[in-house]
Amino acid sequence: MTGILEFVVLAFILIGAFFSLVAAIGVVRLPDVYTRNHAASKSATLGVMFILIGTFLYFAAEGHTNTRLILAIVFIFLTSPVGGHLINRAAYYTGVNMWDQSVRDDLREKVGYGKRKSPEDTGGKIS
Amino acid sequence: MFNILLYAVLVMLSLSILGYVYRLIKGPTIPDRVVALDAIGITLVSITALVSIVMETNAFLDVILLIGILSFIGTAAFSKFLAKGVIFDRDRNS
């Protein structure tokens, strides 16, 4: 394995690890389920795609082109945002409260039911 | 150099799984826990890829696609259960 290709693989893997770590910090520190899902479904997806592209380049340089790895990259790129959307939608419809300092809830006029406390109810202050 | 950085990346991914486990235990609502489980599955995919680089084998590359598919099916089933109370509908007219 030559030097420049090793450098490229390492760059992809390090960028992917950085994005995965940023996603974990976001999941730990963000205030409600919607913002946590925002961190987890975008940044973690980008991180794992970078790491898989680095892995694919490593094995392609070894002389083994693995097409199932490309299929895994495409599949994760398609399904991880869909999974994030599904669980976020389920959280909204089962009445999970938003962060107490968020200012708008436009979907509530369309849905119109539930025990959710919106920012419009109390003038932006929710205990 | 290459292997040392790979081990460093594995340590970073393990720390991120530790953060997800913290959210999985503490998370105030059930969708928080499902988000954490989905992210644990995604991170386990990248750990599998890095372990297959470290061990210099390509036998684990099928496991990557399998973990991705299982993680998505699990998340979809959990959110269907949370939203409707059932996973498979009995009524075919709705």
XYZ file of C-alpha atoms in Angstrom:
221
model
C 0.000 0.000 0.000
C 1.511 3.245 -1.128
C 1.937 6.322 0.993
C -0.491 8.702 -0.652
C -3.352 6.214 -0.623
C -2.682 5.458 3.036
C -2.947 9.178 3.692
C -6.272 9.393 1.848
C -7.736 6.414 3.765
C -6.582 7.900 7.060
C -8.096 11.257 6.161
C -11.491 9.681 5.400
C -11.449 7.628 8.609
C -10.400 10.546 10.797
C -13.088 12.816 9.337
C -15.661 10.087 9.921
C -14.546 9.581 13.521
C -14.758 13.336 14.106
C -18.331 13.456 12.854
C -19.313 10.411 14.950
C -17.871 12.018 18.074
C -19.674 15.292 17.301
C -22.939 13.344 16.937
C -22.427 11.691 20.325
C -21.690 15.023 22.008
C -24.814 16.451 20.421
C -26.956 13.544 21.631
C -25.639 13.966 25.159
C -25.886 17.737 25.386
C -28.854 18.939 23.309
C -32.066 19.775 25.209
C -34.981 17.800 23.704
C -35.654 14.739 21.556
C -36.046 16.644 18.282
C -32.681 18.370 18.472
C -31.034 15.145 19.639
C -32.481 13.349 16.672
C -31.239 16.144 14.432
C -27.700 15.497 15.688
C -27.954 11.721 15.605
C -29.520 11.260 12.183
C -27.374 13.713 10.215
C -23.945 13.792 11.769
C -23.738 10.094 12.619
C -24.835 9.202 9.077
C -22.160 11.418 7.532
C -19.539 9.980 9.889
C -20.320 6.355 9.138
C -20.405 7.085 5.401
C -16.941 8.648 5.564
C -15.602 5.650 7.505
C -17.140 3.176 5.062
C -15.696 5.060 2.068
C -12.271 4.904 3.743
C -12.693 1.173 4.329
C -13.738 0.649 0.721
C -10.659 2.519 -0.538
C -8.407 0.464 1.756
C -9.723 -2.850 0.479
C -9.742 -1.588 -3.120
C -6.051 -0.755 -2.738
C -5.442 -4.279 -1.465
C -6.919 -5.540 -4.750
C -10.308 -6.551 -3.394
C -13.194 -4.439 -4.645
C -16.135 -5.163 -2.406
C -19.450 -4.201 -3.962
C -21.459 -5.043 -0.832
C -19.654 -2.195 0.906
C -20.932 0.241 -1.753
C -24.385 -1.246 -1.231
C -24.053 -0.664 2.530
C -23.039 2.977 1.930
C -26.045 3.588 -0.342
C -28.390 1.771 2.042
C -27.288 3.743 5.100
C -27.503 6.987 3.123
C -31.099 6.134 2.170
C -32.463 4.671 5.388
C -30.865 6.570 8.260
C -32.695 9.886 7.587
C -35.912 7.916 7.051
C -35.478 6.233 10.430
C -34.852 9.609 12.032
C -38.012 10.981 10.454
C -40.096 8.012 11.640
C -39.002 8.210 15.247
C -39.343 11.986 15.325
C -42.863 11.762 13.932
C -43.770 9.116 16.515
C -42.366 11.352 19.259
C -44.461 14.301 18.066
C -47.679 12.317 17.825
C -47.252 10.727 21.246
C -46.933 14.141 22.851
C -43.302 14.608 23.727
C -42.765 18.199 24.792
C -40.427 20.484 22.946
C -37.664 22.437 24.599
C -39.051 25.103 26.913
C -37.298 27.886 25.030
C -38.368 26.987 21.506
C -40.592 29.625 19.949
C -42.646 28.050 17.149
C -44.739 24.893 16.649
C -46.346 25.131 13.223
C -47.403 21.491 13.004
C -49.686 21.841 15.999
C -52.312 23.761 13.991
C -52.481 20.849 11.554
C -52.541 18.110 14.206
C -54.720 19.929 16.699
C -54.814 17.456 19.569
C -52.655 15.970 22.235
C -51.433 16.859 25.647
C -48.354 18.578 24.343
C -47.409 21.885 25.853
C -46.543 24.320 23.094
C -44.667 27.579 23.424
C -47.746 29.492 22.195
C -49.841 28.320 25.155
C -47.912 30.033 27.877
C -46.226 32.855 26.042
C -42.920 31.101 25.710
C -42.683 30.083 29.340
C -43.166 26.432 30.200
C -42.282 25.147 33.615
C 1.486 5.027 12.357
C -1.483 3.728 10.422
C -2.394 1.163 13.065
C -1.921 3.622 15.928
C -4.328 6.081 14.318
C -6.799 3.261 13.693
C -6.717 2.378 17.380
C -7.204 6.063 18.238
C -10.269 6.161 15.985
C -11.605 3.012 17.665
C -11.232 4.715 21.046
C -13.133 7.762 19.727
C -15.973 5.581 18.455
C -16.094 3.741 21.789
C -16.411 7.075 23.581
C -19.274 8.059 21.296
C -21.045 4.748 22.053
C -20.540 5.554 25.738
C -22.322 8.869 25.190
C -25.202 7.093 23.480
C -25.431 4.606 26.356
C -25.649 7.543 28.762
C -28.600 8.888 26.763
C -30.081 5.381 26.582
C -30.086 5.056 30.366
C -30.959 8.607 31.355
C -33.149 9.736 28.433
C -36.394 11.202 29.806
C -38.731 9.846 27.111
C -38.929 6.634 25.112
C -38.108 8.265 21.726
C -34.837 9.482 23.240
C -33.909 5.886 23.947
C -34.871 4.772 20.451
C -32.736 7.545 18.945
C -29.823 6.394 21.090
C -30.281 2.755 20.012
C -30.378 3.735 16.338
C -27.192 5.748 16.736
C -25.519 2.845 18.579
C -26.304 0.602 15.596
C -24.858 3.145 13.171
C -21.677 3.479 15.227
C -21.361 -0.300 15.508
C -21.259 -0.403 11.692
C -18.188 1.823 11.630
C -16.544 -0.141 14.439
C -17.027 -3.319 12.390
C -15.422 -1.654 9.357
C -12.418 -0.517 11.383
C -11.985 -3.916 13.032
C -11.961 -5.549 9.601
C -9.192 -3.139 8.572
C -7.192 -3.874 11.743
C -7.517 -7.632 11.371
C -6.810 -7.390 7.611
C -9.688 -9.596 6.631
C -12.660 -8.983 4.384
C -14.897 -11.564 6.032
C -16.725 -8.996 8.139
C -17.875 -6.749 5.317
C -21.199 -8.544 4.962
C -21.904 -7.882 8.631
C -21.873 -4.134 7.905
C -24.837 -4.329 5.534
C -26.622 -6.717 7.920
C -26.272 -4.383 10.930
C -27.496 -1.468 8.824
C -30.617 -3.337 7.705
C -31.400 -4.618 11.215
C -30.969 -1.168 12.757
C -33.365 0.396 10.269
C -35.988 -2.337 10.748
C -35.747 -1.985 14.511
C -36.203 1.776 14.397
C -39.168 1.506 12.024
C -40.852 -1.127 14.220
C -40.315 0.914 17.389
C -41.755 4.063 15.877
C -44.769 2.202 14.447
C -45.384 0.744 17.888
C -45.070 4.117 19.576
C -47.362 5.876 17.118
C -50.114 3.259 16.711
C -49.764 0.748 19.542
C -49.371 -2.168 17.153
C -46.645 -3.129 14.738
C -48.729 -5.179 12.306
C -52.248 -3.934 11.604
C -55.149 -6.346 11.717
C -57.602 -4.037 9.959
C -56.863 -4.058 6.255
C -59.273 -1.272 5.384
C -57.526 1.572 7.130
